[in-house]
Tab-separated table of C-alpha atoms and ligand atoms in Angstrom:
chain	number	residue	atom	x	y	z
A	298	UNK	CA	18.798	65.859	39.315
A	299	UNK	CA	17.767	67.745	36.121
A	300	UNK	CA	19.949	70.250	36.538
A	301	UNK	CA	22.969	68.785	36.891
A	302	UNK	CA	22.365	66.450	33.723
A	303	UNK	CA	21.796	69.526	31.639
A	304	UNK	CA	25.277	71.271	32.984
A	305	UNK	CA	27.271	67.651	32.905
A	306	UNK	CA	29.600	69.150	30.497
A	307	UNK	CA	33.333	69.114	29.935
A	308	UNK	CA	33.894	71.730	27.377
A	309	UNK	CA	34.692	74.435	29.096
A	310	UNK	CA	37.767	72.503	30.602
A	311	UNK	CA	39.374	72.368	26.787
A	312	UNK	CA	38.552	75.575	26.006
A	313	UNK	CA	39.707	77.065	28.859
A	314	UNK	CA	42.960	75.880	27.471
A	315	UNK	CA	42.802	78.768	24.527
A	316	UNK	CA	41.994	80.874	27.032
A	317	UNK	CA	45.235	80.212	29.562
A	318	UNK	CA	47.603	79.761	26.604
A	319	UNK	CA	46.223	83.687	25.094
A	320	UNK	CA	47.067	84.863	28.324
A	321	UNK	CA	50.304	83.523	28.722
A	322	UNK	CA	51.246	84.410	25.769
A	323	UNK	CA	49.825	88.342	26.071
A	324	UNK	CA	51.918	88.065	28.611
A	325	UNK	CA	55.239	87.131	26.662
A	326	UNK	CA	54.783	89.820	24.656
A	327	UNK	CA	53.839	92.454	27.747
A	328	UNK	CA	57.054	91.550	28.953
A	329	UNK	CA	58.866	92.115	25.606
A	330	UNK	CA	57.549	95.509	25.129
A	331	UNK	CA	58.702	96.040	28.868
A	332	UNK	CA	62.102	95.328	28.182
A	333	UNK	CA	61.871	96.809	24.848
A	334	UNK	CA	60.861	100.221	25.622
A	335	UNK	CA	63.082	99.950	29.094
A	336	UNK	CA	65.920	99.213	26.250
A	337	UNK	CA	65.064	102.244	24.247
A	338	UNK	CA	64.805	104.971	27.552
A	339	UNK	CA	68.627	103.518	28.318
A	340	UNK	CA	69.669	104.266	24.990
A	341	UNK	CA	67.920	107.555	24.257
A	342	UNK	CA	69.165	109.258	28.417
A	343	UNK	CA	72.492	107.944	27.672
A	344	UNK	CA	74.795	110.198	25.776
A	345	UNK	CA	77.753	107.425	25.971
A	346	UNK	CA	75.280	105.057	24.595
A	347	UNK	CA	74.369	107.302	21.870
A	348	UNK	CA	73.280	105.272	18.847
A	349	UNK	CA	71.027	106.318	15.975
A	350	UNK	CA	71.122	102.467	14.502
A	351	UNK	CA	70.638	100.733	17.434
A	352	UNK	CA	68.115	102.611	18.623
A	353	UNK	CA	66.125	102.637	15.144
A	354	UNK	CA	66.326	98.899	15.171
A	355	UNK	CA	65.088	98.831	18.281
A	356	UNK	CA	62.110	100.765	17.689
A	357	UNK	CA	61.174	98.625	14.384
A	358	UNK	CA	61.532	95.357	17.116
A	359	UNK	CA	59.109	97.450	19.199
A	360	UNK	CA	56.773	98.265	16.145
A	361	UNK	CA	56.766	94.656	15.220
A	362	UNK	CA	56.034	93.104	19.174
A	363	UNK	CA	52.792	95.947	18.978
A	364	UNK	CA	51.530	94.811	15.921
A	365	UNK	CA	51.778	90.988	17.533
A	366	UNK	CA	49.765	91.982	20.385
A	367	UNK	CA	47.166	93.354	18.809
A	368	UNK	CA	46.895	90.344	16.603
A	369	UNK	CA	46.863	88.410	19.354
A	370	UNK	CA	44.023	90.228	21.462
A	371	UNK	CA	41.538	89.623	18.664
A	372	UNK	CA	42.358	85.995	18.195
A	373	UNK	CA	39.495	84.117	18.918
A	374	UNK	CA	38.049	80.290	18.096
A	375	UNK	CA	35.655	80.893	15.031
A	376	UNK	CA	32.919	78.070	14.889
A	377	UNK	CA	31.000	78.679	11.161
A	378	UNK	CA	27.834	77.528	10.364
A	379	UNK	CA	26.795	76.383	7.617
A	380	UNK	CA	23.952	74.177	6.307
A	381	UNK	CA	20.173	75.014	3.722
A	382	UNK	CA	17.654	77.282	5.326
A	383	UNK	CA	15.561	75.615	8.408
A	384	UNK	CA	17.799	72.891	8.871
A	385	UNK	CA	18.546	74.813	12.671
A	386	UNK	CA	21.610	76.308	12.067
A	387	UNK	CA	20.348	79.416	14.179
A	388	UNK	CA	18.695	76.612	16.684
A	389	UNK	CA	22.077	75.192	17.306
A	390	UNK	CA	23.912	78.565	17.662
A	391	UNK	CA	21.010	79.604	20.316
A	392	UNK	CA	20.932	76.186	22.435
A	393	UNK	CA	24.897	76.477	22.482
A	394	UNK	CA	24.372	80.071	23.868
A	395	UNK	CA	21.273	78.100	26.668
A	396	UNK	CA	19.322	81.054	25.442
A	397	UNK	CA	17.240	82.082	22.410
A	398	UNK	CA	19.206	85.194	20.982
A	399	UNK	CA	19.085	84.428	16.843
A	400	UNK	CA	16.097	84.536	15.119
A	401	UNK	CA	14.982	80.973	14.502
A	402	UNK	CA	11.504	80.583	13.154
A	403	UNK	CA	9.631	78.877	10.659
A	404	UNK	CA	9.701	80.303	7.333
A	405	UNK	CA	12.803	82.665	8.826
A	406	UNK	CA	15.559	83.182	6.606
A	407	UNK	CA	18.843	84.549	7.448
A	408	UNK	CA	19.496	86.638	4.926
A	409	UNK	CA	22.992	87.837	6.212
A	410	UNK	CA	26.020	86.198	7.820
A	411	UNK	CA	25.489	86.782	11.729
A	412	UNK	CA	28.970	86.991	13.974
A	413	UNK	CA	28.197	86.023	17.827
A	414	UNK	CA	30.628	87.074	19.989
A	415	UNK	CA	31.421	88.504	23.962
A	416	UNK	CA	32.087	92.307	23.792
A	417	UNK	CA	35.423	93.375	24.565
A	418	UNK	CA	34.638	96.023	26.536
A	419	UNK	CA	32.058	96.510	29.440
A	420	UNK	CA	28.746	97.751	26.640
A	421	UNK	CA	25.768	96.022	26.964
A	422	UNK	CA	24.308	93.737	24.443
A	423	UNK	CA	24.486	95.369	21.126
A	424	UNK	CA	24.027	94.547	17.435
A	425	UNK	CA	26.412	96.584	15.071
A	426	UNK	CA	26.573	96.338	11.211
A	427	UNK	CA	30.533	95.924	10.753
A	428	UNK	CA	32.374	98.721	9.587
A	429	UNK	CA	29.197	101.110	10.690
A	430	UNK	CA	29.783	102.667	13.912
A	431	UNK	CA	25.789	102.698	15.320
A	432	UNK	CA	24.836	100.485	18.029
A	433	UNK	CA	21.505	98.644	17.222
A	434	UNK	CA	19.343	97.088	20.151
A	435	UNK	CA	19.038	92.988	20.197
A	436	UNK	CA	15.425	93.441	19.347
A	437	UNK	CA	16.160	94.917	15.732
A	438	UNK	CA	18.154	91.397	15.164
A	439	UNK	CA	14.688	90.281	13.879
A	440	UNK	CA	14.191	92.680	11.150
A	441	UNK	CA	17.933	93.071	10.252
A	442	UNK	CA	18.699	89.387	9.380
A	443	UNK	CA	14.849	88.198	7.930
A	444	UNK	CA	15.457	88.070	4.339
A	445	UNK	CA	11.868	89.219	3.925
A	446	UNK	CA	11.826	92.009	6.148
A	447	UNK	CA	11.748	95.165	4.344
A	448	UNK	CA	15.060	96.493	6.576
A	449	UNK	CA	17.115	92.711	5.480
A	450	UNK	CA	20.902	93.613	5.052
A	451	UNK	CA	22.467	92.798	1.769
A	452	UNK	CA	23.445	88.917	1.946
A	453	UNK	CA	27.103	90.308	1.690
A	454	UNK	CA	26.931	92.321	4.708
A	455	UNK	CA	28.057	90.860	8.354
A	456	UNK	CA	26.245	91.593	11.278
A	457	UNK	CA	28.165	91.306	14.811
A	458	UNK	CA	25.880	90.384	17.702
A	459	UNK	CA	27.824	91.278	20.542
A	460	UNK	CA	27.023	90.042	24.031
A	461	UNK	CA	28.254	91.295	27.696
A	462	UNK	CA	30.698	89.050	28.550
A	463	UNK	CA	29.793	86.462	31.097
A	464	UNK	CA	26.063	86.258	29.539
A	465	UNK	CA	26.932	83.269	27.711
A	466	UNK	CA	30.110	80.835	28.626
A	467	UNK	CA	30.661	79.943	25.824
A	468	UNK	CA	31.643	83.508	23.917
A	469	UNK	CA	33.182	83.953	27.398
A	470	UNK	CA	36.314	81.494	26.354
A	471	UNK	CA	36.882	83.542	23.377
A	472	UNK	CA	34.480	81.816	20.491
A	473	UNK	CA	33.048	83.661	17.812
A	474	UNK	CA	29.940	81.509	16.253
A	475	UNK	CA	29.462	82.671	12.274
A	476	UNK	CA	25.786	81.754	11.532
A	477	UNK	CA	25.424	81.974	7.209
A	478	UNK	CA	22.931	82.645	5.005
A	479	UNK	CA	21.445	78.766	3.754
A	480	UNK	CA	24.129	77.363	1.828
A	481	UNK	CA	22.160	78.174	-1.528
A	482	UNK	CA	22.776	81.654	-1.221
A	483	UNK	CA	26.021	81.465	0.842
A	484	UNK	CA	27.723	79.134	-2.279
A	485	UNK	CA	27.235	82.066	-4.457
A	486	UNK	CA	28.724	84.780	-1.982
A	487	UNK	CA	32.586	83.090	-2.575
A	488	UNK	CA	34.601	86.269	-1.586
A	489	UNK	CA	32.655	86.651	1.545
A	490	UNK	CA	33.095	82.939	2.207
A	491	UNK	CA	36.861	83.812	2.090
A	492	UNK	CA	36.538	86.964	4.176
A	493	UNK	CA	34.151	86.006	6.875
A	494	UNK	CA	34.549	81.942	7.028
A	495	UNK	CA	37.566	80.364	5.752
A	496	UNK	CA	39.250	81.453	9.099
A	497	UNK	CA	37.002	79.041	10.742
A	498	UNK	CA	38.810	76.589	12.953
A	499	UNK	CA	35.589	74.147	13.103
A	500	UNK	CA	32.628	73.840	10.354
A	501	UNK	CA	29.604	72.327	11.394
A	502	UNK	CA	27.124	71.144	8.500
A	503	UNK	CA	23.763	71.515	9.935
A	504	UNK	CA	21.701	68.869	8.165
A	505	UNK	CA	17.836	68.020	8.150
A	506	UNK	CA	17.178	64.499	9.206
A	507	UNK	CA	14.065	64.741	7.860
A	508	UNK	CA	16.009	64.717	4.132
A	509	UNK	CA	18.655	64.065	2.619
A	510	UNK	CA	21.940	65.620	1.771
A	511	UNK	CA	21.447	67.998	-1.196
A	512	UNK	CA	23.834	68.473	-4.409
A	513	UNK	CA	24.062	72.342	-3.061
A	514	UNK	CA	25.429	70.652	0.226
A	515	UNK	CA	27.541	68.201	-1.084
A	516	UNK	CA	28.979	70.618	-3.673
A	517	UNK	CA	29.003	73.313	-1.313
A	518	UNK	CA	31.617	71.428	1.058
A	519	UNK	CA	33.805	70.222	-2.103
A	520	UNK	CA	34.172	74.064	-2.453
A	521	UNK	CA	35.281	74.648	1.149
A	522	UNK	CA	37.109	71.422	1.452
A	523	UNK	CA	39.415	72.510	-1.716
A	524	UNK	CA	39.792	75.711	0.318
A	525	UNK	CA	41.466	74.228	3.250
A	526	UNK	CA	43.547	71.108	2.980
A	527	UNK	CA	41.883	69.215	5.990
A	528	UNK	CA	38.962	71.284	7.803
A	529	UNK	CA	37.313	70.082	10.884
A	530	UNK	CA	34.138	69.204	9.871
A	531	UNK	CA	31.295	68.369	12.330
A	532	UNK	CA	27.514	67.079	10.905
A	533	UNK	CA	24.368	67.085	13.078
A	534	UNK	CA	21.765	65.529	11.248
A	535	UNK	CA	19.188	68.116	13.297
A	536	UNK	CA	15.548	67.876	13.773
A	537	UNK	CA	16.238	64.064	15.094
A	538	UNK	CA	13.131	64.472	17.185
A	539	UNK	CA	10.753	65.047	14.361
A	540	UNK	CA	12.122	62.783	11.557
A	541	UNK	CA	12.875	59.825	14.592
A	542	UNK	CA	9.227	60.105	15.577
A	543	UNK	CA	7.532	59.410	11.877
A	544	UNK	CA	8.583	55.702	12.287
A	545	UNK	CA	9.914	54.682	15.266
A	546	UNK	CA	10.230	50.969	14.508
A	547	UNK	CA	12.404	52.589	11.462
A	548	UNK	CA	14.619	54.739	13.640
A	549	UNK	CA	17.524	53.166	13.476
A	550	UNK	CA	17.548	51.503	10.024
A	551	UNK	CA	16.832	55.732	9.333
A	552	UNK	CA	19.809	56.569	11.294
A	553	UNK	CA	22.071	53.833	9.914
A	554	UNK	CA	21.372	55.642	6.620
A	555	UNK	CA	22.378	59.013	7.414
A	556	UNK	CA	25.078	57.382	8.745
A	557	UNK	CA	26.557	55.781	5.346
A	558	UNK	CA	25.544	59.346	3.386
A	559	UNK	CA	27.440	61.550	5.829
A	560	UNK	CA	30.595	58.914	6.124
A	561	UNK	CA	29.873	58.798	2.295
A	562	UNK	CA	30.566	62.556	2.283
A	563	UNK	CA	33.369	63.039	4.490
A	564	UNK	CA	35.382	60.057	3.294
A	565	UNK	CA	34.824	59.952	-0.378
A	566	UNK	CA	33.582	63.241	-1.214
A	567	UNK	CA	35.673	65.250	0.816
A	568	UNK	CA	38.620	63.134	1.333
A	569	UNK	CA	38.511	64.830	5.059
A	570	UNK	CA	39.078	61.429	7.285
A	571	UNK	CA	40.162	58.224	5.796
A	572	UNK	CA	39.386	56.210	9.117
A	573	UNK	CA	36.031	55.307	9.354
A	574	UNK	CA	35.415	55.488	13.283
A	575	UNK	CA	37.038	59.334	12.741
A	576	UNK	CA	34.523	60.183	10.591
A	577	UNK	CA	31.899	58.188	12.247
A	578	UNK	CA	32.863	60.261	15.098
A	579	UNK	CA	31.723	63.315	13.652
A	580	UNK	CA	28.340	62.700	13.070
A	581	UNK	CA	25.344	63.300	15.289
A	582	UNK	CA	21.311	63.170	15.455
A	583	UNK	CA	20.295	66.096	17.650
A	584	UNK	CA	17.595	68.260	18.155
A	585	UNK	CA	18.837	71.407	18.648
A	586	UNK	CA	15.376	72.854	19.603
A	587	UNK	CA	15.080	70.216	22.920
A	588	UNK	CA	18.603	70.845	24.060
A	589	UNK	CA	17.375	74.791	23.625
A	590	UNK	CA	13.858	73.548	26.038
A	591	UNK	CA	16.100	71.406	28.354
A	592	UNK	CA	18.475	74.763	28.694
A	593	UNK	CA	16.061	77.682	29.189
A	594	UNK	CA	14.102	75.568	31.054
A	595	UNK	CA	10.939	75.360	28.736
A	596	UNK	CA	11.094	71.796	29.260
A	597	UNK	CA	11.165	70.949	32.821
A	598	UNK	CA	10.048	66.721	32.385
A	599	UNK	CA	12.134	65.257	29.163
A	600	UNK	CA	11.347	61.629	28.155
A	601	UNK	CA	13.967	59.589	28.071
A	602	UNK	CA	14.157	59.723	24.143
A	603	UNK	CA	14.487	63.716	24.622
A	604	UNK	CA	17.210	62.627	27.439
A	605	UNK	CA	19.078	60.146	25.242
A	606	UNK	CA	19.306	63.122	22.155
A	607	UNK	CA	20.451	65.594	24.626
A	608	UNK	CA	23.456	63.497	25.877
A	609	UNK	CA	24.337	63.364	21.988
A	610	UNK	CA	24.126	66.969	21.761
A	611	UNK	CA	26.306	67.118	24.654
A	612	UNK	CA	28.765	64.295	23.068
A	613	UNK	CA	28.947	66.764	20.350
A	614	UNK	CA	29.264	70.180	22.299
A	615	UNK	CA	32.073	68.185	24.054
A	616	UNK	CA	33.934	67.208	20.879
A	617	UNK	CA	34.019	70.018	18.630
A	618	UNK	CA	34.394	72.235	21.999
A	619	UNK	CA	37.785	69.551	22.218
A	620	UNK	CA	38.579	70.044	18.526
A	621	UNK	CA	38.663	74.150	18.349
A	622	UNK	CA	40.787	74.668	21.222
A	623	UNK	CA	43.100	72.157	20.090
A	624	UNK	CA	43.265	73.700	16.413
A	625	UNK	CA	42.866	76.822	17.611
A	626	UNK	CA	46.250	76.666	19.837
A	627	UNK	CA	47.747	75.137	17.104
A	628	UNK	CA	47.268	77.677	14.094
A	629	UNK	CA	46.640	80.842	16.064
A	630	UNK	CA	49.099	80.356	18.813
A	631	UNK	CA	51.919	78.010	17.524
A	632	UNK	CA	52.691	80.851	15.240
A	633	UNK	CA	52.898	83.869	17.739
A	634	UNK	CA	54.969	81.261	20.094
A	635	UNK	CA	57.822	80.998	16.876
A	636	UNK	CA	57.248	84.626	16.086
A	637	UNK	CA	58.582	85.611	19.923
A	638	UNK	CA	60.828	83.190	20.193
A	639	UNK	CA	62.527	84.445	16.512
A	640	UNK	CA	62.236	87.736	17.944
A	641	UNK	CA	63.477	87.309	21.201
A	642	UNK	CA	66.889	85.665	19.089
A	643	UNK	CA	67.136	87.960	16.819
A	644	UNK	CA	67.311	90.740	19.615
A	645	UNK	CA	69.371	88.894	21.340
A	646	UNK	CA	72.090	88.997	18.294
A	647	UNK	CA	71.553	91.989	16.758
A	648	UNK	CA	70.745	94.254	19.685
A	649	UNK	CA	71.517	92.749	23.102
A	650	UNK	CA	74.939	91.405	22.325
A	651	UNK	CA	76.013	93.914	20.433
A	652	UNK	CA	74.974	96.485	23.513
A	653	UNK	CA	76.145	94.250	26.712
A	654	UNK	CA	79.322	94.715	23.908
A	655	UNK	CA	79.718	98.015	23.772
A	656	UNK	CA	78.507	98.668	27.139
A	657	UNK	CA	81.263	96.210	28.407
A	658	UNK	CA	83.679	98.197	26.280
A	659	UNK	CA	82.700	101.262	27.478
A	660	UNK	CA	83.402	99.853	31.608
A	661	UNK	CA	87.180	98.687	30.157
A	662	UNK	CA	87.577	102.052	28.375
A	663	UNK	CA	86.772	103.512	31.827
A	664	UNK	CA	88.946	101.620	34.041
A	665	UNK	CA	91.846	102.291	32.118
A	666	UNK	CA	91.169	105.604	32.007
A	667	UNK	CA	91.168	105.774	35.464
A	668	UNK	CA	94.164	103.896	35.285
A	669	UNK	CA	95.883	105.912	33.553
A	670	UNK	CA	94.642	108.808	35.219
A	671	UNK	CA	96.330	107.154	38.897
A	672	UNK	CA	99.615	106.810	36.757
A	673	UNK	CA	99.271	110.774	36.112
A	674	UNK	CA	98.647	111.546	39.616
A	675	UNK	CA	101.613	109.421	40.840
A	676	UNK	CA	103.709	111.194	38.232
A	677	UNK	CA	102.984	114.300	39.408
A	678	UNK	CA	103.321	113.577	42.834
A	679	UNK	CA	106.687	112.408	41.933
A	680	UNK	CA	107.403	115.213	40.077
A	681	UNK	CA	105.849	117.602	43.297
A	682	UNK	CA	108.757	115.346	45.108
A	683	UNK	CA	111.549	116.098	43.318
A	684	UNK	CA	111.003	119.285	42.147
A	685	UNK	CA	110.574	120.352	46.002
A	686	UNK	CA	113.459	118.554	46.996
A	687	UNK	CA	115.479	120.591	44.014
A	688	UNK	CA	113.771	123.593	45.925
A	689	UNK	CA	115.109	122.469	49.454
A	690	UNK	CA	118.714	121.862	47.733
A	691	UNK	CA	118.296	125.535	46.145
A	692	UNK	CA	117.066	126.989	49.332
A	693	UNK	CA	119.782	125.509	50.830
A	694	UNK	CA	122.136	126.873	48.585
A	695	UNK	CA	120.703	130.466	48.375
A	696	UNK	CA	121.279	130.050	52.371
A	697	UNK	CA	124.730	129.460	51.725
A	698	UNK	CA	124.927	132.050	49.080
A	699	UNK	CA	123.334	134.592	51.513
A	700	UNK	CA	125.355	133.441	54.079
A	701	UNK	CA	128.767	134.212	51.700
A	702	UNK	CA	127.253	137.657	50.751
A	703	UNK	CA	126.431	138.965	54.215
A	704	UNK	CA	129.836	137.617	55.668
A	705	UNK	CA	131.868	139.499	52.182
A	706	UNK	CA	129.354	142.482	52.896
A	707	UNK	CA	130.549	142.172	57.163
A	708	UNK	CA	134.268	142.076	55.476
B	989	GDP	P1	18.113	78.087	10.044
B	989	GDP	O1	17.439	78.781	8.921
B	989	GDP	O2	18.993	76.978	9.564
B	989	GDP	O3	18.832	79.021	10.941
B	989	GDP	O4	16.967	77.359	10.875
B	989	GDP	P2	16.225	77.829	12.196
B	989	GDP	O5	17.123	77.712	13.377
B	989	GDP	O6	15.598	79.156	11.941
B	989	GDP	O7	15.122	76.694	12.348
B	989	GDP	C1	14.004	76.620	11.491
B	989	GDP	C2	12.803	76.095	12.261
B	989	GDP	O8	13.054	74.779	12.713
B	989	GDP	C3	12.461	76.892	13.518
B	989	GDP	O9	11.078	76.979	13.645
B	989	GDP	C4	13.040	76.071	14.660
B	989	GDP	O10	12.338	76.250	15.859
B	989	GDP	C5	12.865	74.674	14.116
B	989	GDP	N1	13.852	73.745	14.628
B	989	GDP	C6	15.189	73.909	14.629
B	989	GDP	N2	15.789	72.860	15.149
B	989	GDP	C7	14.826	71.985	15.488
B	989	GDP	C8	14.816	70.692	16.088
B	989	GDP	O11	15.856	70.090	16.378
B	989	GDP	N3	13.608	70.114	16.284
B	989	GDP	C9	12.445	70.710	15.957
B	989	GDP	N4	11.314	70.081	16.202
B	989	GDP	N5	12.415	71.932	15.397
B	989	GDP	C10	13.581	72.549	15.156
């Protein structure tokens, strides 16, 4: 049936993957706090444990596992954006979503970059200029982000669009989708490049099949590709519906052109695969609007062409879906899995050894007091012995004496 074409997807399974390892990791570190703060309670209601060093060291280990854990809360798989104004990039972000929630429009300009993402808490869907603490309804996403809307943010300024959770299952494994301004503004905005995208674990070039690849493009990818030694870059060559329809007996000479460009591009250009069926791999004709139609339902009879460009967007979905988890376990988690296991040895020899040490010391310190403390007694009881035998031998002889005096006295 329809519906189960649209949903035959296998992302979620991979990205559920991020999701499992976060948790078992939060959990790592839960259970190091535990023990930490267990460690500290000993140490600070024990007098005979008394240590000032120990215990200061084991507060820094505690600072330290905190500051983890709240790294680790806000990691998330960031998906950027980038591509010229109207190639889709907002279409793309929205038919991801399976509902219309960025401005995408003809003529419509992003003027800002745009952070998608699930809430963390319970709110309801919100827009919120970062580092401003008002909540903004969805409906003033509009005005905020058209560049030629008289209340258009500064191109510097990021916008997070944040969405209950559950709304969209996709932010619901943890991924954050960065929508940019069109590359042509976004190549001149380098520090917020830095600061808002270079944390990306995917980049997806939005392209125009209707054109070519521009210089601003190309160039603009050098820039990001001498950034990062090997990003993951995806292409859709979007808008497949519209520039495949012009000439269909052309189509796939047309496509076998984009083709060479984009292989062109990551190969040569970017040096970002050297294996041609990699790169191959990476590039798609889509129509981000139709898989938006096909999702929402606007489009309840697709022709087989629509069909055939929806499987690719799905081929794609699939892929990079494949591609984040896996480099997002990698750089986000790999790290915070050395970091505990560092920790966890370095607690081991500076603070648990040395304790189970001293504690151990303080058991043998204790039996031989006790020890010696039996000895006493024994002594004593020795001592009790003798001295009342002395007393019966004294008695004795005061009897005798007694005895004497009363018979001398009698005499
Ligand atoms: P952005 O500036 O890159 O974010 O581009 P938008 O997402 O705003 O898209 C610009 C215009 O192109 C909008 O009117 C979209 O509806 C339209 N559009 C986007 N993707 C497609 C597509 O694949 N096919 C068609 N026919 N129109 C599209």
């Amino acid at each position: 049936s329809l519906s189960s074409f649209i949903s035959r997807s296998s992302s979620s399974s991979r990205l559920s993957e991020f999701v499992d390892a976060k948790t078992e990791l939060q959990d790592i570190y839960q259970d190091m706090s535990h023990f930490l703060s267990s460690f500290v309670t000993i140490l600070e209601e024990s007098i005979l444990l008394e240590d000032l060093q120990m215990l200061k060291k084991l507060c820094n280990f505690a600072s330290k596992v905190e500051a983890i854990q709240n790294v680790l809360s806000r990691n998330r798989m960031k998906v950027a954006f980038f591509g010229r104004t109207s190639n889709g990039k907002s279409a793309v972000i929205n038919a991801l979503l399976h509902e219309k929630i960025m401005p995408s429009a003809m003529g419509h300009t992003t003027s800002c970059f745009c952070q998608v993402q699930a809430n963390s808490t319970d709110e309801p869907e919100h827009v919120k200029i970062e580092q401003e603490e008002e909540h903004l309804e969805l409906s003033a996403l509009n005005e905020l982000v058209s560049a030629h809307s008289p209340r258009a943010l500064k191109p510097r300024t990021l916008l997070h669009v944040n969405m209950p959770k559950n709304r969209c299952s996709l932010l619901d494994y943890d991924v954050v989708l960065m929508d940019t301004p069109g590359v042509d503004v976004t190549a001149q905005l380098d520090d917020c490049l830095d600061s808002y995208c270079m944390d990306a674990d995917v980049f997806i070039l939005v392209l125009n099949a209707e054109s070519t690849i521009s210089g601003v493009e190309r160039q603009f990818f050098k820039e990001v590709a001498s950034k990062l030694s090997r990003p993951n870059l995806f292409i859709l060559n979007n808008r497949w519906d519209v520039a495949s329809s012009q000439e269909p007996e052309m189509e796939q000479q047309v496509k076998d052109q984009h083709m060479e460009r984009c292989m062109k591009l990551l190969m040569d250009d970017l040096g970002v695969y050297s294996d041609e069926e990699q790169a191959r791999q990476r590039i798609y004709h889509v129509s981000a609007l139709e898989a938006l139609q096909l999702r929402n339902g606007c489009n309840t009879n697709p022709t087989l062409q629509t069909q055939e460009r929806y499987l690719e967007f799905q081929r794609f979905e699939n892929d990079f879906s494949a591609c984040l988890a896996e480099s997002a376990l990698k750089t986000k988690f790999g790290h915070h899995l050395l970091s505990a296991r560092e920790l966890l040895t370095e607690l081991e020899a500076t603070l648990i050894t040395p304790l189970i040490a001293k504690v151990n010391q303080l058991i043998k310190e204790n039996v031989e007091r006790r020890q010696d403390l039996n000895v006493e007694i024994e002594d004593r009881q020795r001592e009790n012995i003798e001295e009342s035998q002395e007393f019966q031998i004294v008695s004795e002889e005061l009897d005798e004496l007694a005895l004497d005096v009363g018979r001398r006295v009698l005499r």
